């Protein structure tokens, strides 16, 4: 197998591992709403962590065998793999709008990464690393605080997923820096960068886990998948001297790809907001008490309703004759003497009324006249 084919295979398996990990994270978020960040007691969550680790490892190995312009766009297939896998294994089917948004985000991201041109090997000095770390932690903190004050679960989920994507993207930048300097510098010099990678990776994992709470799978996964490489590419263009292929034409195409990806994310977010509103509306309709019937308008009359609890009208007329004792002998009177009948009359009420008049009438058949 050639190095090119091996890099493609590893990239595809990496995307599948990321997708499976995201599906498990979403299921854990649904099962443990009280622990949105680190459900350490849940074994499935540890399985999701392992799958994400496998995906990251395979992605790094794929980069060793293939070009960045090939491996990074294939990583965007995580969204495309996740939706049918979720429908197949956990019964979570995505609607047409979610599919359109996911495909738009994937195509836009793939186009953007394919147009990004790498530069020669370049690393960051100590001052640049410190600045990048401070800016990253500050940006993640600001987005995290903004997510806490948002009332809509879908918007909060997107903000948390964006913060996770930023953390993962900058962790990739530090990983590239450490890889570039590993042979030329002492291992002790890399300790701050390795610590930054560990903190950013852990923060991204916890934030991505929280982003799945109450927001489904498609929207948070799409945001993380798009923001991660976009942030890394932005740092590469700014600090590593990278750019876009084909000059001005490539730059315009890259901007168009970015717009398509952003449109896909917006479509996924609005679809989730609409789904949340529909669920809330159905829930409120089920919990709403029965609507009281208002009084009739002025001058109107209510229809007469007659309800007998023991006998029909013919039986009532027979009861009336029973009261006189003209058709019953003594034994029959004794048989019905212990019976008690009640009726409710809701008769028509003439003239305006502000309430419904109900006349309760009790009849008791005595055993003697």
Coordinates of C-alpha atoms in Angstrom, one line a residue:
X1 CA 0.0 0.0 0.0
X2 CA 1.3 3.4 -1.0
X3 CA 1.9 6.2 1.6
X4 CA -0.9 8.2 -0.1
X5 CA -3.4 5.4 0.2
X6 CA -2.4 4.7 3.8
X7 CA -2.9 8.3 4.7
X8 CA -6.4 8.3 3.2
X9 CA -7.3 5.1 5.0
X10 CA -6.0 6.4 8.3
X11 CA -7.9 9.7 7.9
X12 CA -11.2 7.9 7.2
X13 CA -10.8 5.6 10.2
X14 CA -9.9 8.6 12.3
X15 CA -13.1 10.3 11.2
X16 CA -15.1 7.3 12.1
X17 CA -13.5 7.1 15.6
X18 CA -14.3 10.8 16.2
X19 CA -17.8 10.2 15.0
X20 CA -18.3 7.2 17.3
X21 CA -16.9 9.2 20.2
X22 CA -19.2 12.1 19.6
X23 CA -22.2 9.8 19.5
X24 CA -21.3 8.3 22.8
X25 CA -20.7 11.7 24.3
X26 CA -24.2 12.8 23.2
X27 CA -25.8 9.7 24.8
X28 CA -23.9 10.3 28.1
X29 CA -25.0 13.9 28.1
X30 CA -28.7 12.8 27.7
X31 CA -28.3 10.2 30.5
X32 CA -26.4 12.5 33.0
X33 CA -27.9 16.0 32.8
X34 CA -26.8 16.8 36.3
X35 CA -23.1 16.3 35.3
X36 CA -22.6 18.1 32.1
X37 CA -18.8 18.4 32.0
X38 CA -17.2 15.3 33.5
X39 CA -19.4 12.3 34.2
X40 CA -16.5 10.3 35.6
X41 CA -18.7 7.5 37.0
X42 CA -20.2 6.7 33.5
X43 CA -18.3 4.0 31.8
X44 CA -19.6 5.0 28.4
X45 CA -18.0 8.4 28.8
X46 CA -14.6 6.8 29.2
X47 CA -15.2 4.8 26.0
X48 CA -15.9 8.1 24.3
X49 CA -12.6 9.5 25.6
X50 CA -10.8 6.5 24.3
X51 CA -12.4 6.8 20.8
X52 CA -11.4 10.5 20.7
X53 CA -7.9 9.6 21.6
X54 CA -7.7 6.9 18.9
X55 CA -9.0 9.4 16.4
X56 CA -6.4 12.0 17.3
X57 CA -3.6 9.4 17.2
X58 CA -4.7 8.1 13.7
X59 CA -5.0 11.7 12.5
X60 CA -1.4 12.5 13.6
X61 CA -0.1 9.3 11.9
X62 CA -2.0 10.1 8.7
X63 CA -0.3 13.5 8.7
X64 CA 3.1 11.7 8.7
X65 CA 2.2 9.8 5.5
X66 CA 0.1 12.3 3.6
X67 CA 0.0 16.0 2.9
X68 CA -2.0 18.4 5.2
X69 CA -4.1 19.5 2.3
X70 CA -5.5 15.9 2.0
X71 CA -5.7 14.8 5.6
X72 CA -7.4 17.8 7.0
X73 CA -10.4 17.9 4.6
X74 CA -10.9 14.2 5.1
X75 CA -11.2 14.9 8.8
X76 CA -14.2 17.0 8.1
X77 CA -16.1 13.8 7.1
X78 CA -16.7 13.2 10.8
X79 CA -20.0 15.0 10.6
X80 CA -21.1 13.0 7.5
X81 CA -20.2 9.7 9.2
X82 CA -21.8 10.6 12.6
X83 CA -25.4 11.2 11.3
X84 CA -26.0 7.8 9.7
X85 CA -24.0 6.1 12.5
X86 CA -26.3 7.7 15.1
X87 CA -29.4 6.6 13.2
X88 CA -28.1 3.1 12.8
X89 CA -26.8 2.4 16.3
X90 CA -28.7 4.6 18.7
X91 CA -31.9 5.4 16.7
X92 CA -31.2 9.1 16.4
X93 CA -32.4 10.1 13.0
X94 CA -31.5 13.5 11.6
X95 CA -34.0 15.6 9.7
X96 CA -33.5 17.0 6.2
X97 CA -32.5 20.4 7.6
X98 CA -29.8 18.9 9.8
X99 CA -28.5 16.9 6.8
X100 CA -28.3 20.0 4.6
X101 CA -26.5 22.0 7.3
X102 CA -24.0 19.2 8.0
X103 CA -23.2 18.7 4.3
X104 CA -22.8 22.5 3.8
X105 CA -20.5 22.7 6.8
X106 CA -18.5 19.7 5.5
X107 CA -18.2 20.9 1.9
X108 CA -17.3 24.5 3.0
X109 CA -14.6 23.2 5.5
X110 CA -13.2 20.8 3.0
X111 CA -12.9 23.6 0.4
X112 CA -11.3 26.0 2.8
X113 CA -8.7 23.5 4.0
X114 CA -7.9 22.3 0.5
X115 CA -7.1 25.8 -0.6
X116 CA -4.8 26.5 2.4
X117 CA -1.2 26.3 1.4
X118 CA 1.4 25.1 3.9
X119 CA 4.7 26.7 4.3
X120 CA 8.1 25.4 5.3
X121 CA 8.6 24.0 8.7
X122 CA 8.3 26.8 11.2
X123 CA 8.0 27.0 15.0
X124 CA 7.1 29.6 17.6
X125 CA 9.5 31.2 20.0
X126 CA 8.8 31.5 23.7
X127 CA 7.2 34.9 23.5
X128 CA 4.8 33.8 20.7
X129 CA 3.8 30.7 22.6
X130 CA 3.1 32.7 25.8
X131 CA 1.0 35.2 23.9
X132 CA -0.9 32.5 22.0
X133 CA -1.6 30.6 25.2
X134 CA -2.9 33.8 27.0
X135 CA -5.1 34.9 24.1
X136 CA -6.5 31.3 23.8
X137 CA -7.3 30.9 27.5
X138 CA -8.9 34.4 27.6
X139 CA -11.0 33.7 24.5
X140 CA -12.2 30.3 25.8
X141 CA -13.0 31.9 29.2
X142 CA -15.0 34.7 27.6
X143 CA -17.0 32.3 25.4
X144 CA -17.6 30.0 28.4
X145 CA -19.0 32.9 30.5
X146 CA -21.2 34.0 27.6
X147 CA -22.6 30.5 27.3
X148 CA -23.6 30.5 31.0
X149 CA -25.8 33.6 30.7
X150 CA -27.6 32.4 27.5
X151 CA -31.1 31.1 28.1
X152 CA -31.6 29.1 24.9
X153 CA -30.0 25.6 25.2
X154 CA -29.2 25.5 21.5
X155 CA -27.3 28.8 21.5
X156 CA -25.5 27.8 24.7
X157 CA -24.5 24.5 23.1
X158 CA -23.1 26.2 20.1
X159 CA -21.0 28.6 22.2
X160 CA -19.6 25.7 24.3
X161 CA -18.8 23.8 21.1
X162 CA -17.1 26.9 19.7
X163 CA -15.0 27.2 22.8
X164 CA -14.1 23.5 22.5
X165 CA -13.1 24.0 18.9
X166 CA -10.8 26.9 19.8
X167 CA -9.2 24.8 22.5
X168 CA -8.7 21.8 20.2
X169 CA -7.4 24.0 17.4
X170 CA -4.7 25.8 19.5
X171 CA -3.7 22.4 21.0
X172 CA -3.0 21.3 17.4
X173 CA -0.9 24.4 16.9
X174 CA 1.2 23.6 20.0
X175 CA 1.4 20.0 18.9
X176 CA 2.9 21.1 15.6
X177 CA 5.3 23.4 17.3
X178 CA 6.5 20.7 19.7
X179 CA 6.9 18.2 16.8
X180 CA 9.0 20.8 14.9
X181 CA 11.3 21.5 17.8
X182 CA 11.5 18.0 19.3
X183 CA 14.8 17.0 17.6
X184 CA 16.5 20.4 17.9
X185 CA 15.8 21.3 21.5
X186 CA 16.1 19.6 24.9
X187 CA 13.0 17.8 26.2
X188 CA 12.8 20.1 29.3
X189 CA 12.3 23.1 27.1
X190 CA 9.1 21.6 25.7
X191 CA 7.5 21.1 29.1
X192 CA 5.4 24.4 29.1
X193 CA 4.1 23.5 25.6
X194 CA 3.3 20.0 26.6
X195 CA 1.4 21.3 29.6
X196 CA -0.5 23.8 27.4
X197 CA -1.4 20.9 25.1
X198 CA -2.7 18.8 28.0
X199 CA -4.7 21.6 29.5
X200 CA -6.2 22.7 26.2
X201 CA -7.1 19.1 25.2
X202 CA -8.8 18.5 28.6
X203 CA -10.7 21.8 28.3
X204 CA -11.8 20.9 24.8
X205 CA -13.0 17.5 25.9
X206 CA -15.0 18.8 28.8
X207 CA -16.5 21.7 26.9
X208 CA -17.5 19.5 24.0
X209 CA -19.2 17.1 26.4
X210 CA -21.2 19.9 27.9
X211 CA -22.2 21.2 24.5
X212 CA -24.1 18.0 23.8
X213 CA -26.5 18.5 26.7
X214 CA -30.0 19.3 25.4
X215 CA -28.7 20.1 21.9
X216 CA -28.5 16.8 20.1
X217 CA -25.6 15.6 18.0
X218 CA -25.4 17.4 14.7
X219 CA -25.0 21.1 15.7
X220 CA -22.3 20.7 18.4
X221 CA -20.3 18.2 16.4
X222 CA -20.4 20.4 13.3
X223 CA -19.3 23.5 15.3
X224 CA -16.3 21.6 16.9
X225 CA -15.4 20.0 13.6
X226 CA -15.4 23.4 11.7
X227 CA -13.9 25.7 14.3
X228 CA -11.0 23.4 15.2
X229 CA -9.2 23.4 11.8
X230 CA -10.3 27.0 11.0
X231 CA -8.6 28.3 14.1
X232 CA -5.5 26.3 13.4
X233 CA -5.4 27.5 9.8
X234 CA -5.9 31.1 11.0
X235 CA -2.9 30.8 13.3
X236 CA -0.9 29.2 10.5
X237 CA -1.7 32.1 8.2
X238 CA -0.9 34.7 10.9
X239 CA 2.1 33.2 12.6
X240 CA 3.5 30.5 10.3
X241 CA 3.3 32.5 7.0
X242 CA 0.8 30.2 5.4
X243 CA -1.6 31.4 2.7
X244 CA -4.1 30.2 0.1
X245 CA -3.3 28.6 -3.2
X246 CA -3.9 30.2 -6.6
X247 CA -3.4 33.8 -5.4
X248 CA -6.4 36.1 -5.4
X249 CA -8.7 33.5 -7.0
X250 CA -7.8 31.0 -4.3
X251 CA -8.4 33.6 -1.6
X252 CA -11.9 34.4 -3.0
X253 CA -12.7 30.7 -3.2
X254 CA -11.6 30.2 0.3
X255 CA -13.8 33.0 1.5
X256 CA -16.7 31.5 -0.4
X257 CA -16.0 28.1 1.3
X258 CA -16.0 29.9 4.7
X259 CA -19.4 31.4 3.9
X260 CA -20.8 28.0 3.0
X261 CA -19.4 26.4 6.1
X262 CA -20.8 29.3 8.3
X263 CA -24.2 28.9 6.5
X264 CA -24.3 25.2 7.4
X265 CA -23.6 26.0 11.1
X266 CA -26.3 28.6 11.1
X267 CA -28.7 26.2 9.5
X268 CA -27.9 23.5 12.1
X269 CA -28.3 26.0 15.0
X270 CA -31.6 27.4 13.8
X271 CA -32.9 23.9 13.2
X272 CA -32.1 22.9 16.8
X273 CA -33.7 26.1 18.1
X274 CA -36.9 25.3 16.2
X275 CA -36.8 21.7 17.5
X276 CA -36.4 23.0 21.1
X277 CA -39.3 25.4 20.7
X278 CA -41.5 22.6 19.3
X279 CA -40.7 20.4 22.3
X280 CA -41.4 23.2 24.7
X281 CA -44.7 24.0 23.0
X282 CA -45.9 20.4 23.1
X283 CA -44.8 20.1 26.8
X284 CA -46.8 23.2 27.8
X285 CA -49.9 22.0 25.9
X286 CA -49.8 18.7 27.7
X287 CA -49.4 20.4 31.1
X288 CA -52.0 23.1 30.5
X289 CA -55.2 22.6 32.6
X290 CA -58.6 22.3 30.7
X291 CA -59.9 25.7 29.5
X292 CA -62.9 26.9 31.3
X293 CA -65.9 27.8 29.3
X294 CA -66.7 31.5 29.6
X295 CA -70.2 32.9 30.4
X296 CA -72.6 33.4 27.6
X297 CA -72.9 36.8 26.1
X298 CA -75.4 39.3 27.4
X299 CA -79.0 38.4 26.6
X300 CA -78.1 34.8 25.6
X301 CA -79.3 31.7 27.3
X302 CA -77.5 28.5 28.0
X303 CA -78.9 25.2 26.6
X304 CA -80.8 23.1 29.1
X305 CA -79.1 19.9 30.2
X306 CA -80.8 17.2 32.2
X307 CA -78.7 14.5 33.9
X308 CA -80.3 11.7 35.8
X309 CA -78.0 9.5 37.8
X310 CA -80.3 6.5 38.5
X311 CA -83.1 6.4 35.9
X312 CA -84.3 8.0 32.7
X313 CA -87.2 10.4 32.3
X314 CA -89.8 7.6 32.3
X315 CA -88.4 6.3 35.5
X316 CA -88.6 9.8 37.0
X317 CA -92.2 10.1 36.1
X318 CA -92.8 6.7 37.7
X319 CA -91.0 8.0 40.8
X320 CA -93.4 10.9 41.0
X321 CA -96.4 8.6 41.0
X322 CA -94.7 6.5 43.6
X323 CA -94.7 9.5 46.0
X324 CA -98.5 9.3 46.2
X325 CA -98.5 5.6 46.8
X326 CA -101.4 5.2 44.4
X327 CA -99.9 2.4 42.3
X328 CA -97.7 0.6 44.8
X329 CA -98.6 -1.7 47.6
X330 CA -96.8 -1.8 51.0
X331 CA -94.2 -4.3 50.0
X332 CA -93.2 -2.3 46.9
X333 CA -93.0 0.8 49.0
X334 CA -90.7 -1.0 51.4
X335 CA -88.5 -2.1 48.5
X336 CA -87.9 1.4 47.2
X337 CA -88.0 3.1 50.5
X338 CA -84.3 2.9 51.1
X339 CA -83.4 4.2 47.6
X340 CA -82.1 7.7 47.3
X341 CA -82.0 9.4 43.9
X342 CA -80.1 12.5 43.0
X343 CA -80.3 14.7 39.8
X344 CA -78.5 17.7 38.5
X345 CA -80.5 20.3 36.5
X346 CA -78.6 22.8 34.4
X347 CA -81.5 24.8 33.0
X348 CA -81.5 27.7 30.7
X349 CA -81.0 31.0 32.4
X350 CA -82.7 34.0 31.0
X351 CA -80.9 37.4 30.9
X352 CA -77.2 38.1 31.4
X353 CA -75.3 36.1 33.9
X354 CA -71.7 36.2 34.9
X355 CA -71.7 32.6 36.1
X356 CA -73.3 29.2 35.4
X357 CA -76.3 28.4 37.6
X358 CA -76.5 24.8 38.7
X359 CA -79.5 23.6 40.6
X360 CA -78.9 20.5 42.7
X361 CA -82.0 18.5 43.5
X362 CA -82.4 15.5 45.8
X363 CA -85.3 13.2 45.9
X364 CA -85.9 10.8 48.7
X365 CA -88.6 8.1 48.5
X366 CA -90.0 7.5 52.0
X367 CA -91.5 4.3 53.1
X368 CA -94.8 5.8 54.0
X369 CA -96.9 8.7 52.9

